[in-house]
Short mmCIF file of C-alpha atoms and ligand atoms in Angstrom, two decimals:
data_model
loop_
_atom_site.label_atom_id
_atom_site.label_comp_id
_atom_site.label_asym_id
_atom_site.label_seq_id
_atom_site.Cartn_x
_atom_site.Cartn_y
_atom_site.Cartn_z
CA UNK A 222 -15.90 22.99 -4.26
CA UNK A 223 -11.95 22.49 -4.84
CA UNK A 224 -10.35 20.62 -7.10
CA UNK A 225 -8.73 18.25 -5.02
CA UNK A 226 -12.64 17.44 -3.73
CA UNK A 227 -13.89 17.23 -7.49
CA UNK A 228 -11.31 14.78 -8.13
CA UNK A 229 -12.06 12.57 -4.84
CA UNK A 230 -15.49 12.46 -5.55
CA UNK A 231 -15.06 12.01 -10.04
CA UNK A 232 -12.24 9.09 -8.60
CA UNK A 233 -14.97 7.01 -5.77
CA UNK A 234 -18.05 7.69 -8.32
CA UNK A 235 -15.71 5.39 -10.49
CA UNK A 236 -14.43 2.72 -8.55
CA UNK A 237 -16.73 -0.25 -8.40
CA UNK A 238 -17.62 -1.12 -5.19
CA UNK A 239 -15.52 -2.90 -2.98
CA UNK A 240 -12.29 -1.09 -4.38
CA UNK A 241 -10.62 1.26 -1.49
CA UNK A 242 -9.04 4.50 -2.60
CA UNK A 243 -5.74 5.58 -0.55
CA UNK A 244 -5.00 9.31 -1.54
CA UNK A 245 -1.44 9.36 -1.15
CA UNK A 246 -0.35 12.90 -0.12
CA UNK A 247 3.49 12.79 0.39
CA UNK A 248 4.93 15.69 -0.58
CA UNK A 249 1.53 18.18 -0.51
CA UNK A 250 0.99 20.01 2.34
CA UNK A 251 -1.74 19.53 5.35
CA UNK A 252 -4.21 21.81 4.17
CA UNK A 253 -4.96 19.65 0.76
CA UNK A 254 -5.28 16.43 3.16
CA UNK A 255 -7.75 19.13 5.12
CA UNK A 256 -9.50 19.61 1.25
CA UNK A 257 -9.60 15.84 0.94
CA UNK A 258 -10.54 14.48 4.08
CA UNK A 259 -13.69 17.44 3.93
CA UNK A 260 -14.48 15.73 0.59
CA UNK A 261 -15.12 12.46 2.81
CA UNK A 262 -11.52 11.11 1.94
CA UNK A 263 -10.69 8.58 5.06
CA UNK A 264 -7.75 6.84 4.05
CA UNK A 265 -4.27 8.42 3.21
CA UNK A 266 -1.00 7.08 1.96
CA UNK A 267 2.25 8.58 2.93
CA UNK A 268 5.78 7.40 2.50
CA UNK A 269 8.53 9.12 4.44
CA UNK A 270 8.09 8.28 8.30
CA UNK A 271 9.07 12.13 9.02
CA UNK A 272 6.62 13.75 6.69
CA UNK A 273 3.82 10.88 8.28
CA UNK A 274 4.59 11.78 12.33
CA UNK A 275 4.27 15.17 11.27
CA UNK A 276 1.15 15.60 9.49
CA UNK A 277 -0.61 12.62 12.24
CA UNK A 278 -1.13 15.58 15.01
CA UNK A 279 -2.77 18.04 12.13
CA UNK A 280 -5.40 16.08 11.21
CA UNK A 281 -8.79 14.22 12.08
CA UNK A 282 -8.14 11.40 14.32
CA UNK A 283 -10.22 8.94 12.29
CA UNK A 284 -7.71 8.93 9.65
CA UNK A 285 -6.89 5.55 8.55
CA UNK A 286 -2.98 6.03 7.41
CA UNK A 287 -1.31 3.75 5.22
CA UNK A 288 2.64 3.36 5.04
CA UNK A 289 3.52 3.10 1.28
CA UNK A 290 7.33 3.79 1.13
CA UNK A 291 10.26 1.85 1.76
CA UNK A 292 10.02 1.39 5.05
CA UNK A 293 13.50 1.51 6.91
CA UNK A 294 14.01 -1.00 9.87
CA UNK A 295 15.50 1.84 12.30
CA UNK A 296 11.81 3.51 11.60
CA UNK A 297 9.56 0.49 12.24
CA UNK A 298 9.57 1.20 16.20
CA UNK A 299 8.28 4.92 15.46
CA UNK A 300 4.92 4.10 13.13
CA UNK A 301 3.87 0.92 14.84
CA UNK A 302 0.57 1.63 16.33
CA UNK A 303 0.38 5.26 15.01
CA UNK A 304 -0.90 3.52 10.84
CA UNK A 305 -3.65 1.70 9.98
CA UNK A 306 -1.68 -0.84 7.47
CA UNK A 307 2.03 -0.85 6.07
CA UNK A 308 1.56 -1.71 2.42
CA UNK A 309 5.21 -2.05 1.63
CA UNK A 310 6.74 -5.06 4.08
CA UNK A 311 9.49 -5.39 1.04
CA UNK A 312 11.93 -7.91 3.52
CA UNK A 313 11.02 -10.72 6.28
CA UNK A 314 13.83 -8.98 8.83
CA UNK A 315 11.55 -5.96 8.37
CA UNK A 316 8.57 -8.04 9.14
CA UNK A 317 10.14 -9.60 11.46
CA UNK A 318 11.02 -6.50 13.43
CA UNK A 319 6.74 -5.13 12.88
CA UNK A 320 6.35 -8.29 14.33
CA UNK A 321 8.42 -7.56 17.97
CA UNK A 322 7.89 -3.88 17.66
CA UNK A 323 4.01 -4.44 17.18
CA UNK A 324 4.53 -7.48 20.54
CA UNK A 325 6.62 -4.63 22.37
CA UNK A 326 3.72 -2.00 21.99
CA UNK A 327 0.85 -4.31 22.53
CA UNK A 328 -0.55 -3.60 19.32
CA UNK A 329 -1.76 -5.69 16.08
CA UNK A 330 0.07 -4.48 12.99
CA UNK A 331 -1.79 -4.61 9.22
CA UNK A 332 0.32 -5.30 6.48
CA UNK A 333 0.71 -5.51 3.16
CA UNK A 334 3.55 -7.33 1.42
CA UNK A 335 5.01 -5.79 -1.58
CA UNK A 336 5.54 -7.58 -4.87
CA UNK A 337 7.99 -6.92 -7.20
CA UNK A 338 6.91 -7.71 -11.01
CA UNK A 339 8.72 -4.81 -12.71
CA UNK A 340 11.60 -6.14 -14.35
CA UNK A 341 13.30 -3.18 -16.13
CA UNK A 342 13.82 -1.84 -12.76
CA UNK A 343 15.00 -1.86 -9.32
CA UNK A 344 12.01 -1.70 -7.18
CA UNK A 345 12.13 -2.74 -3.78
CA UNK A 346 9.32 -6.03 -2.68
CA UNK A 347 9.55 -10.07 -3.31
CA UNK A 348 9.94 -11.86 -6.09
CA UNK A 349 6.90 -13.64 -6.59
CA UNK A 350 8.61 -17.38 -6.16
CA UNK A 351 10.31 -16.13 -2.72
CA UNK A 352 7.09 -15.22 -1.50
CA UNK A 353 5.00 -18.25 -2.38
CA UNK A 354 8.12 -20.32 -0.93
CA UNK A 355 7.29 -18.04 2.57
CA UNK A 356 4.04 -19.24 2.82
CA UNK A 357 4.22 -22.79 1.17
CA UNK A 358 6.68 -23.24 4.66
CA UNK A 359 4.47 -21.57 6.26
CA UNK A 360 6.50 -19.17 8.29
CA UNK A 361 3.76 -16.75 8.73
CA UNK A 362 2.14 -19.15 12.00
CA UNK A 363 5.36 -17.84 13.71
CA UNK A 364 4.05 -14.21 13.47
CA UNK A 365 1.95 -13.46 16.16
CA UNK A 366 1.00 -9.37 16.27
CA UNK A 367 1.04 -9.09 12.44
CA UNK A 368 -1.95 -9.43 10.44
CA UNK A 369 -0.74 -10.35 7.10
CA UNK A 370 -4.07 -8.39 4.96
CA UNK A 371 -2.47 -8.99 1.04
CA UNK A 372 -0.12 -8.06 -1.77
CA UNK A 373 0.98 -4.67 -3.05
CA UNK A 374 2.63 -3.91 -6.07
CA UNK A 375 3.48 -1.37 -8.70
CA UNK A 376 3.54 -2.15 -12.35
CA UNK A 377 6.89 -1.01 -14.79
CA UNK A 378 7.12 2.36 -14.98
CA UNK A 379 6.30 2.62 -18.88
CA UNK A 380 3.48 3.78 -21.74
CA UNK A 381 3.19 0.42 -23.00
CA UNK A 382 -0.27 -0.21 -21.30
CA UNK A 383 -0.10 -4.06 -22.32
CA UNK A 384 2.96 -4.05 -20.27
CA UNK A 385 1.40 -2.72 -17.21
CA UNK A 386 -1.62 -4.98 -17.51
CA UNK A 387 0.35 -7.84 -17.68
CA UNK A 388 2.71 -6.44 -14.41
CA UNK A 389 -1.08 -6.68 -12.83
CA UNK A 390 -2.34 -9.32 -13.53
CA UNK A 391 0.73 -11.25 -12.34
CA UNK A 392 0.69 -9.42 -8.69
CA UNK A 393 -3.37 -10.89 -9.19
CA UNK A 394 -2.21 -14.07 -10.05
CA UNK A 395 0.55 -14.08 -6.92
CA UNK A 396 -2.45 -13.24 -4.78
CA UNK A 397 -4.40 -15.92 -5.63
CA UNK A 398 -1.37 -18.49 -5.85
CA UNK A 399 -0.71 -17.84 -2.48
CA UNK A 400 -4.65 -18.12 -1.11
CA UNK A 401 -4.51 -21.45 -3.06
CA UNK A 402 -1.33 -22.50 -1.16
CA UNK A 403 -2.62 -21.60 2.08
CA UNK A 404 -6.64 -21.61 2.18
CA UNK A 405 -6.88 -21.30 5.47
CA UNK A 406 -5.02 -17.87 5.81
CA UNK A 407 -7.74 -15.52 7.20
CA UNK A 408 -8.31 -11.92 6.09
CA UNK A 409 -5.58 -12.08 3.04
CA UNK A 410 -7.81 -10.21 0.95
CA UNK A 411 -6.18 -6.97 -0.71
CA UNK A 412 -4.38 -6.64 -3.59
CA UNK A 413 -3.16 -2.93 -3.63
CA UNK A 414 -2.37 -2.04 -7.35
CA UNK A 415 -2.92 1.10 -9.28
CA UNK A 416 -2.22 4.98 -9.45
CA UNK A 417 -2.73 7.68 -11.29
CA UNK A 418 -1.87 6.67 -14.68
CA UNK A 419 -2.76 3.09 -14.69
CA UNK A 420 -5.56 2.42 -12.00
CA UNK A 421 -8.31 1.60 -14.22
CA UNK A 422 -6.30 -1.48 -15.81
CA UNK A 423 -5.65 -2.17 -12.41
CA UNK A 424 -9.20 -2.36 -11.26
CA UNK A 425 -10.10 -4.65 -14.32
CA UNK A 426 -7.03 -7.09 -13.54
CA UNK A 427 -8.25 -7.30 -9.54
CA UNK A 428 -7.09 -4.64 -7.55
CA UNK A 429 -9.17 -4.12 -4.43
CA UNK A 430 -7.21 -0.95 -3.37
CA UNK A 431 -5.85 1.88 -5.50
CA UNK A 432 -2.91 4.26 -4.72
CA UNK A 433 -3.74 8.10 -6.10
CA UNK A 434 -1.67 10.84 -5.79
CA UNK A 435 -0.54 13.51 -8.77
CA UNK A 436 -4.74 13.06 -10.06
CA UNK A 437 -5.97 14.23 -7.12
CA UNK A 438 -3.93 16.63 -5.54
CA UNK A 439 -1.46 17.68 -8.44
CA UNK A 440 2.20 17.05 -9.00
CA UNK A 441 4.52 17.00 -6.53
CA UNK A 442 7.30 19.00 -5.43
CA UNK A 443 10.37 17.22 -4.50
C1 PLP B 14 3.76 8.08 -4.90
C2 PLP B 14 3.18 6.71 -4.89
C3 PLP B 14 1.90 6.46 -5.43
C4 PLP B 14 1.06 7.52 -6.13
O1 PLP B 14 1.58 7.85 -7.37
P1 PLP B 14 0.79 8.86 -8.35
O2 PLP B 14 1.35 8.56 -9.68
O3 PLP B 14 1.08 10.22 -7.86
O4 PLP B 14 -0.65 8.52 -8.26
C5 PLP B 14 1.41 5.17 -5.33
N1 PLP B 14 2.10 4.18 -4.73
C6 PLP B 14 3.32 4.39 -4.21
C7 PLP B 14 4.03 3.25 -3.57
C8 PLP B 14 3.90 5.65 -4.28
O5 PLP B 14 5.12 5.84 -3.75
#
C-alpha cells in the first residue's frame, strides 16, 4: 500500500465518527486522487475552478467534490451542478448568483458559508456579526435552489495552538449562534474546520468536517 492510502486510512481510523474527511488535492496530480479514492477516499476538495473541470472527467463518477477556494463570481455558472457543496460562499452577491445559476440549471446547490475569525490576516468569509445579522433578517427564505448546509472557516495561520483553538471554537460558537437565531433552519449542520496542522483541536472544539491536504498527499507545488 502507498503512502497517500496509509495516511487516508491512519487519518479516518482517527476521526470520531460523524466527522467527514475532504482530501483536498489542489495542486497534486490525478493519479494521487486515483491512490486516494482506491484507499476508499469519496470526498475531495479542490480550489481553482480550472484545476476542478479538469480533473472531474479523470475520475470515478461517485466523487463527491467540494469547492474550497475563493470562488470568483464569473466562475459560479461553470461548477454549479458539476460539486457536491461549495464550502467557501465568502459574499451574498456570490450567493446570490449560486442561487440564479443553480435556478438557471435546475439544480439544488450545497453550501457552506465561510467565516472569517483570523484577525492578523486578510482572509476572505464573514465577519461573524454580518452573518448572524443575515439570518436574524432572515434573508436566506429568499433563496430558493441553495441549500445553506453550515459554516467553514480557517483558524490564524500561527504556532500558537491556544490561538487556533480559540479561532475554533469561535467559528463553533457562530454555528451554534446562528441555529439558536433561527431553529427552524433545516440541515445547517456542518462546521468545516481543520487541516493538516491543526485538525485534531478542531475536532475537539466541534468540527464535523476536516480539510487535509499536505498530510496526506505531501506538499504542494505551486
Ligand atoms: C489548501 C487548503 C486546505 C488544506 O491545507 P493543508 O494544510 O494542506 O492540509 C484546507 N482548506 C482550504 C480552504 C485550503 O485552501
Amino acid at each position: 500500500m502507498g503512502r497517500i492510502a496509509d495516511e487516508i486510512k491512519l487519518i479516518h481510523d482517527e476521526l470520531p465518527q460523524g466527522v467527514e474527511l475532504v482530501a483536498v488535492s489542489k495542486f497534486h496530480p490525478v493519479e494521487s486522487l486515483a491512490e486516494a479514492y482506491d484507499a476508499g477516499q469519496r470526498i475531495f476538495g479542490e480550489s481553482r475552478v480550472q484545476e476542478l473541470l479538469e480533473k472531474i472527467p479523470q475520475l470515478p463518477a461517485d466523487i463527491r467534490w467540494h469547492f474550497i477556494g475563493h470562488l470568483q463570481t464569473n466562475k459560479v455558472k461553470q461548477i454549479v451542478g458539476r460539486v457536491a457543496m461549495i464550502e467557501s460562499v465568502d459574499s451574498l452577491r456570490l450567493l446570490d448568483l449560486i442561487d440564479s445559476e443553480s435556478r438557471k440549471a435546475g439544480v439544488m446547490s450545497r453550501v457552506l458559508m465561510q467565516v472569517h475569525v483570523a484577525k492578523e490576516e486578510t482572509k476572505f468569509g464573514f465577519a461573524p456579526e454580518e452573518l448572524k445579522a443575515y439570518f436574524e433578517e432572515r434573508r436566506f427564505e429568499q433563496l430558493t435552489n441553495t441549500h445553506l448546509c453550515g459554516v467553514m472557516g480557517m483558524a490564524s495561520n500561527t504556532d500558537d495552538m491556544e490561538r487556533v483553538r480559540a479561532d475554533f471554537h469561535e467559528i463553533a460558537e457562530v454555528h451554534r449562534e446562528i441555529l439558536a437565531i433561527a431553529p427552524d433552519l433545516r440541515g445547517f449542520d456542518s462546521v468545516s474546520m481543520g487541516m493538516s496542522g491543526d485538525w485534531q483541536i478542531a475536532v475537539e472544539e466541534g468540527s464535523t468536517m476536516v480539510r487535509i491536504g499536505s498530510r496526506i498527499f505531501g506538499e504542494r507545488n505551486y
